[in-house]
Short mmCIF file of N, CA, C and O in Angstrom, two decimals:
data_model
loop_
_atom_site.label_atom_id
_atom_site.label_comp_id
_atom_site.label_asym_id
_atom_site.label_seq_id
_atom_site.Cartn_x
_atom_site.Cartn_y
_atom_site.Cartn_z
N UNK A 15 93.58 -39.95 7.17
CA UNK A 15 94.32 -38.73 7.43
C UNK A 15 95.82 -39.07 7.40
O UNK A 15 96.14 -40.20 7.77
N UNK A 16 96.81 -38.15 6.99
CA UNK A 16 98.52 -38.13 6.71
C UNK A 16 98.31 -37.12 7.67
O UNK A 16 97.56 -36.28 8.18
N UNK A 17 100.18 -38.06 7.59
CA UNK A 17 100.67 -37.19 8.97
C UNK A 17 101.47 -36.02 7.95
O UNK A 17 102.43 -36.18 7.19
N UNK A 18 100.65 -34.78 8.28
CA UNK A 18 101.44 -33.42 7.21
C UNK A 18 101.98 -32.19 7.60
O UNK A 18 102.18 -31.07 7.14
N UNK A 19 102.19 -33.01 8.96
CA UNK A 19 103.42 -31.62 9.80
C UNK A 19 104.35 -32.62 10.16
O UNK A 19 104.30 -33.85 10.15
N UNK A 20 105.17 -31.84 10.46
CA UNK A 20 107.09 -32.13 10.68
C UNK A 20 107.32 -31.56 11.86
O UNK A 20 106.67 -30.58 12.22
N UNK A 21 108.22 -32.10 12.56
CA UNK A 21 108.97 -31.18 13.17
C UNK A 21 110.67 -31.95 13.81
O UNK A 21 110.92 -33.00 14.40
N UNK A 22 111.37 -31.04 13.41
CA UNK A 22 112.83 -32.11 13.84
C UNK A 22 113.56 -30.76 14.85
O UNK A 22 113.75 -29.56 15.02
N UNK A 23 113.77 -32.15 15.29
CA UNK A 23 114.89 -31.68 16.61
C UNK A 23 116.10 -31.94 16.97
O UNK A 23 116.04 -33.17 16.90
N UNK A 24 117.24 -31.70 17.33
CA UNK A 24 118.20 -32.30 17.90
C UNK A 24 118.34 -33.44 18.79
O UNK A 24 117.65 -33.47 19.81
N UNK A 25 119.00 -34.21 18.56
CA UNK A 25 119.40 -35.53 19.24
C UNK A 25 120.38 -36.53 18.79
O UNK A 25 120.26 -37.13 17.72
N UNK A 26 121.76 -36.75 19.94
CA UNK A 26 122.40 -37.75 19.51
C UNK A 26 122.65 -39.03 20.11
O UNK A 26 121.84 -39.42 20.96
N UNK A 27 123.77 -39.85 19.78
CA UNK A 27 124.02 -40.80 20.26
C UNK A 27 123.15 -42.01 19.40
O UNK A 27 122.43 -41.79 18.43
N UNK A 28 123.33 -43.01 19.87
CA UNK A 28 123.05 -44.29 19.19
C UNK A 28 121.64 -44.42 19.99
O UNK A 28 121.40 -43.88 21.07
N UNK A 29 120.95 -45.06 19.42
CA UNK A 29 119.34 -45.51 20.15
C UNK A 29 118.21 -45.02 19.91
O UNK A 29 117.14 -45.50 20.28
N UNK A 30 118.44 -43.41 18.90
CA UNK A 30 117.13 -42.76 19.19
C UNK A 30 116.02 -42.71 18.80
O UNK A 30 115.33 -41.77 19.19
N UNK A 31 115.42 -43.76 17.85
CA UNK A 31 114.20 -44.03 17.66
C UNK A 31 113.68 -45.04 19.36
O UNK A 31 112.70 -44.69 20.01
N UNK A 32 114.34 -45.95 19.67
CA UNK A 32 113.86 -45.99 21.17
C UNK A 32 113.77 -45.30 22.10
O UNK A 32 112.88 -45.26 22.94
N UNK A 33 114.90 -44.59 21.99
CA UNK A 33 114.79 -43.58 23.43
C UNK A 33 113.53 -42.96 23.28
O UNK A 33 112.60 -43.24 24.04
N UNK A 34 113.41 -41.94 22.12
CA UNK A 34 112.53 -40.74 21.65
C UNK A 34 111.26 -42.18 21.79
O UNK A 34 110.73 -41.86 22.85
N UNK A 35 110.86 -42.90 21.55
CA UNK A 35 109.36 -44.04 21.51
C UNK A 35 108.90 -44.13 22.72
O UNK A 35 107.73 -43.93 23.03
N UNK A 36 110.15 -44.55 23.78
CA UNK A 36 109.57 -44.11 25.09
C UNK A 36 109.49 -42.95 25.78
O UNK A 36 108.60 -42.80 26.61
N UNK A 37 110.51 -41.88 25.49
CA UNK A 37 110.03 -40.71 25.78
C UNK A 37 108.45 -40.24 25.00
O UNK A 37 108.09 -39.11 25.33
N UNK A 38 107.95 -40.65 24.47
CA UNK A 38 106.83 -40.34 24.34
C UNK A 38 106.01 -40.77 24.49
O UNK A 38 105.02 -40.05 24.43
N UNK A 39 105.78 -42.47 24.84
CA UNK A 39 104.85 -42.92 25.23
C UNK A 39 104.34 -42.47 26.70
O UNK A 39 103.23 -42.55 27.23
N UNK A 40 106.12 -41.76 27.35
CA UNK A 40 105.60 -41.48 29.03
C UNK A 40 105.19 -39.84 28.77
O UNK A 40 104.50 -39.21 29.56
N UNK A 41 105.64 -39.40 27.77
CA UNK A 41 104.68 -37.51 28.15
C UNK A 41 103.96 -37.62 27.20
O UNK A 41 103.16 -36.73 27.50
N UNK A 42 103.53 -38.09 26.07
CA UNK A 42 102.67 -37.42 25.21
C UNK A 42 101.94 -38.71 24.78
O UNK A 42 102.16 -38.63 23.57
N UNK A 43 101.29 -39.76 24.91
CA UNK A 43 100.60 -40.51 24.87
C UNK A 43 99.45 -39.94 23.70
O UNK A 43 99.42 -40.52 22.61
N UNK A 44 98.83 -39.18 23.87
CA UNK A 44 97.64 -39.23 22.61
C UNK A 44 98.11 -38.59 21.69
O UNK A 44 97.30 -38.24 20.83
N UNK A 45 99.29 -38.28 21.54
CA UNK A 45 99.53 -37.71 19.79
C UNK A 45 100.09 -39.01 19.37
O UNK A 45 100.65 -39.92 19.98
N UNK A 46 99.66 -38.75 17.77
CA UNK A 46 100.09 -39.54 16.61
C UNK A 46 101.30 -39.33 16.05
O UNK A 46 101.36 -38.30 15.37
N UNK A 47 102.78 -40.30 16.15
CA UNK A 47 103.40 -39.94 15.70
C UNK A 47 104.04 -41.00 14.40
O UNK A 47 103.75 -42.18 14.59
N UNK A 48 104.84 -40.73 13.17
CA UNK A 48 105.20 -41.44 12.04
C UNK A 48 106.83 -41.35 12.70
O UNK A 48 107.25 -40.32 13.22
N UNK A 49 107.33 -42.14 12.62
CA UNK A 49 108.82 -41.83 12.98
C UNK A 49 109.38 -42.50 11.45
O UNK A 49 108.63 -42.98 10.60
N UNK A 50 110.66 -42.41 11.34
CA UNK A 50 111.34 -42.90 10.01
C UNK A 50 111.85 -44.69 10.61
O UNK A 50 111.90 -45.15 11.76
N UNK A 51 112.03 -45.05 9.87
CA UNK A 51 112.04 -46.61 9.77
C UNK A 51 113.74 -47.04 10.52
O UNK A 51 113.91 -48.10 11.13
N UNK A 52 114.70 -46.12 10.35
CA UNK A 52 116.19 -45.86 10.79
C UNK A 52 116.35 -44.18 11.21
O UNK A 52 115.51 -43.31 10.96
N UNK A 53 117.52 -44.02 11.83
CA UNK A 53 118.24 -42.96 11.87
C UNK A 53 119.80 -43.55 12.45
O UNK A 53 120.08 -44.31 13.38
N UNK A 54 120.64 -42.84 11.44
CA UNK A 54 121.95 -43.34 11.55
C UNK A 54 122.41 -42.52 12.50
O UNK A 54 122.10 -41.35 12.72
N UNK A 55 123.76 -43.78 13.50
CA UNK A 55 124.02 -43.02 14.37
C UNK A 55 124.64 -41.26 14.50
O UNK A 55 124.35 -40.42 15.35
N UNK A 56 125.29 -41.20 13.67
CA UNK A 56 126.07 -39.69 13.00
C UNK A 56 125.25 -38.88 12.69
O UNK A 56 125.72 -37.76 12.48
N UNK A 57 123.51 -39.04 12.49
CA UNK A 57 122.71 -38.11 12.64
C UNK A 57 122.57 -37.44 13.72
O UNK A 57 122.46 -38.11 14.74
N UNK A 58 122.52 -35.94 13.84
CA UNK A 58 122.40 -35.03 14.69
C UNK A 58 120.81 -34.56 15.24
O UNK A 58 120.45 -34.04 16.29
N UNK A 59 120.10 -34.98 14.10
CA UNK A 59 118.12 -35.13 14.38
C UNK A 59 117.68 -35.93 14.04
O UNK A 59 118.12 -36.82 13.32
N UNK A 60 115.97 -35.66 14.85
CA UNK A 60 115.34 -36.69 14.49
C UNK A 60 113.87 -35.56 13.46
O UNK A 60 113.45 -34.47 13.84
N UNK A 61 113.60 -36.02 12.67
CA UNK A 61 112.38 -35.33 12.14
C UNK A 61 111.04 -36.37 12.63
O UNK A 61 111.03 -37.56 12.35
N UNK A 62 110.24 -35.88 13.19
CA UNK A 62 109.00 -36.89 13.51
C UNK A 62 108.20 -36.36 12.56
O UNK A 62 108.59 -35.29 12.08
N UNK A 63 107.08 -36.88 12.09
CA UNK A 63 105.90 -36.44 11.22
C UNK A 63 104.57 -36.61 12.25
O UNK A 63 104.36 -37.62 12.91
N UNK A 64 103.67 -35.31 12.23
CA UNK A 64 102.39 -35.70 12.90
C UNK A 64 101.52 -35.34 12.11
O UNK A 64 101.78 -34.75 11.06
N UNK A 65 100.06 -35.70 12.58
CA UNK A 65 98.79 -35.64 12.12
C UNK A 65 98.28 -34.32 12.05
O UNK A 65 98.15 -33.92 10.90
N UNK A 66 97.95 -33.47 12.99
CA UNK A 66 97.77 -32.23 13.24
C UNK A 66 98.71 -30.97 13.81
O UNK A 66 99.77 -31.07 14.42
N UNK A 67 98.13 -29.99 13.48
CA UNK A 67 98.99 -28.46 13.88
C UNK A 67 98.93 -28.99 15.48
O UNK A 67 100.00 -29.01 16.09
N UNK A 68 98.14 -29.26 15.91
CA UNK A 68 97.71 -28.98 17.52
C UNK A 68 98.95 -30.04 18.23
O UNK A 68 99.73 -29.82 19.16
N UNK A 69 98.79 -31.11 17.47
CA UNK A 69 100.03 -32.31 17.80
C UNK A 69 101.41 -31.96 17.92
O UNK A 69 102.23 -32.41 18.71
N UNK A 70 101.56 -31.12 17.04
CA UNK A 70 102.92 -30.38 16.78
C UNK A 70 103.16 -29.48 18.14
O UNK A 70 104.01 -29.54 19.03
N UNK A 71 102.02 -28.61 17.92
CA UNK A 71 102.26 -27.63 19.09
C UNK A 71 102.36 -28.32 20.63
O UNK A 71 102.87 -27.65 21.53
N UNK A 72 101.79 -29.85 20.92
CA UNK A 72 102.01 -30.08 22.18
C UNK A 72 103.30 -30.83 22.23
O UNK A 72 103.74 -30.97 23.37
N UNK A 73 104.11 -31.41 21.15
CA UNK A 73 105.05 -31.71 20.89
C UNK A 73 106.19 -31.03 20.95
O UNK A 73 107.17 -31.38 21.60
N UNK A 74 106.08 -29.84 20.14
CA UNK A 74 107.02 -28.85 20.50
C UNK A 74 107.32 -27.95 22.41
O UNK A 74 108.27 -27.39 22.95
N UNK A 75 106.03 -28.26 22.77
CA UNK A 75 105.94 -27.46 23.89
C UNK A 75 106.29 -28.64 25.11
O UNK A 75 106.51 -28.27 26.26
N UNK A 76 106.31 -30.07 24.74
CA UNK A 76 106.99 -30.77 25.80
C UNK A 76 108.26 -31.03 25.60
O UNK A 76 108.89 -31.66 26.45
N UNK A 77 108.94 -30.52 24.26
CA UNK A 77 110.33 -30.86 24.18
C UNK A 77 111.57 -29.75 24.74
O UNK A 77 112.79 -29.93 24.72
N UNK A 78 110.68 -28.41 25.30
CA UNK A 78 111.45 -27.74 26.01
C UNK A 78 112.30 -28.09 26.80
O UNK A 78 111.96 -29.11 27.40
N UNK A 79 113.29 -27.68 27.09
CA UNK A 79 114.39 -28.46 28.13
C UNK A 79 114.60 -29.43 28.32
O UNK A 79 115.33 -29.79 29.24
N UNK A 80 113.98 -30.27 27.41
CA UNK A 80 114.57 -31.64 26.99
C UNK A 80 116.18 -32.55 26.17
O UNK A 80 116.37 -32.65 24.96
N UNK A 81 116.92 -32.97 27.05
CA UNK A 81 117.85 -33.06 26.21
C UNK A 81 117.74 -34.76 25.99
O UNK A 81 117.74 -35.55 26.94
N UNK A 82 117.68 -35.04 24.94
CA UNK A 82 118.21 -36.63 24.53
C UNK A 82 119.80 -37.09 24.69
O UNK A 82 120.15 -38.23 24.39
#
């Protein structure tokens, strides 16, 4: 199975493939996520790739009021 949903969000500063790795290992533990290999610091998002619609939707629904 490919990961064939997207979803990108806002986030800055330097770090955020770590930050965002542990922010998710502590809320969302059973989704599957593809992250990109870099993101430069002057990027304003991050696009994650997941496996399923359902992944997305619990993804999207824990990133409420979340600020990076």
């Amino acid at each position: 199975m490919s990961f064939r949903y997207i979803h990108t969000f806002p986030i800055s500063g330097a770090n955020k493939l770590p930050r965002f790795k542990q922010w998710a290992a502590e809320n969302i533990p059973g989704v599957a996520l593809s992250l990109p290999p870099q993101v430069p610091v002057k990027s304003m998002a991050l696009t994650v790739r997941l496996k399923s619609i359902e992944d997305r939707n619990v993804l999207v629904g824990k990133l409420e009021g979340v600020s990076f």
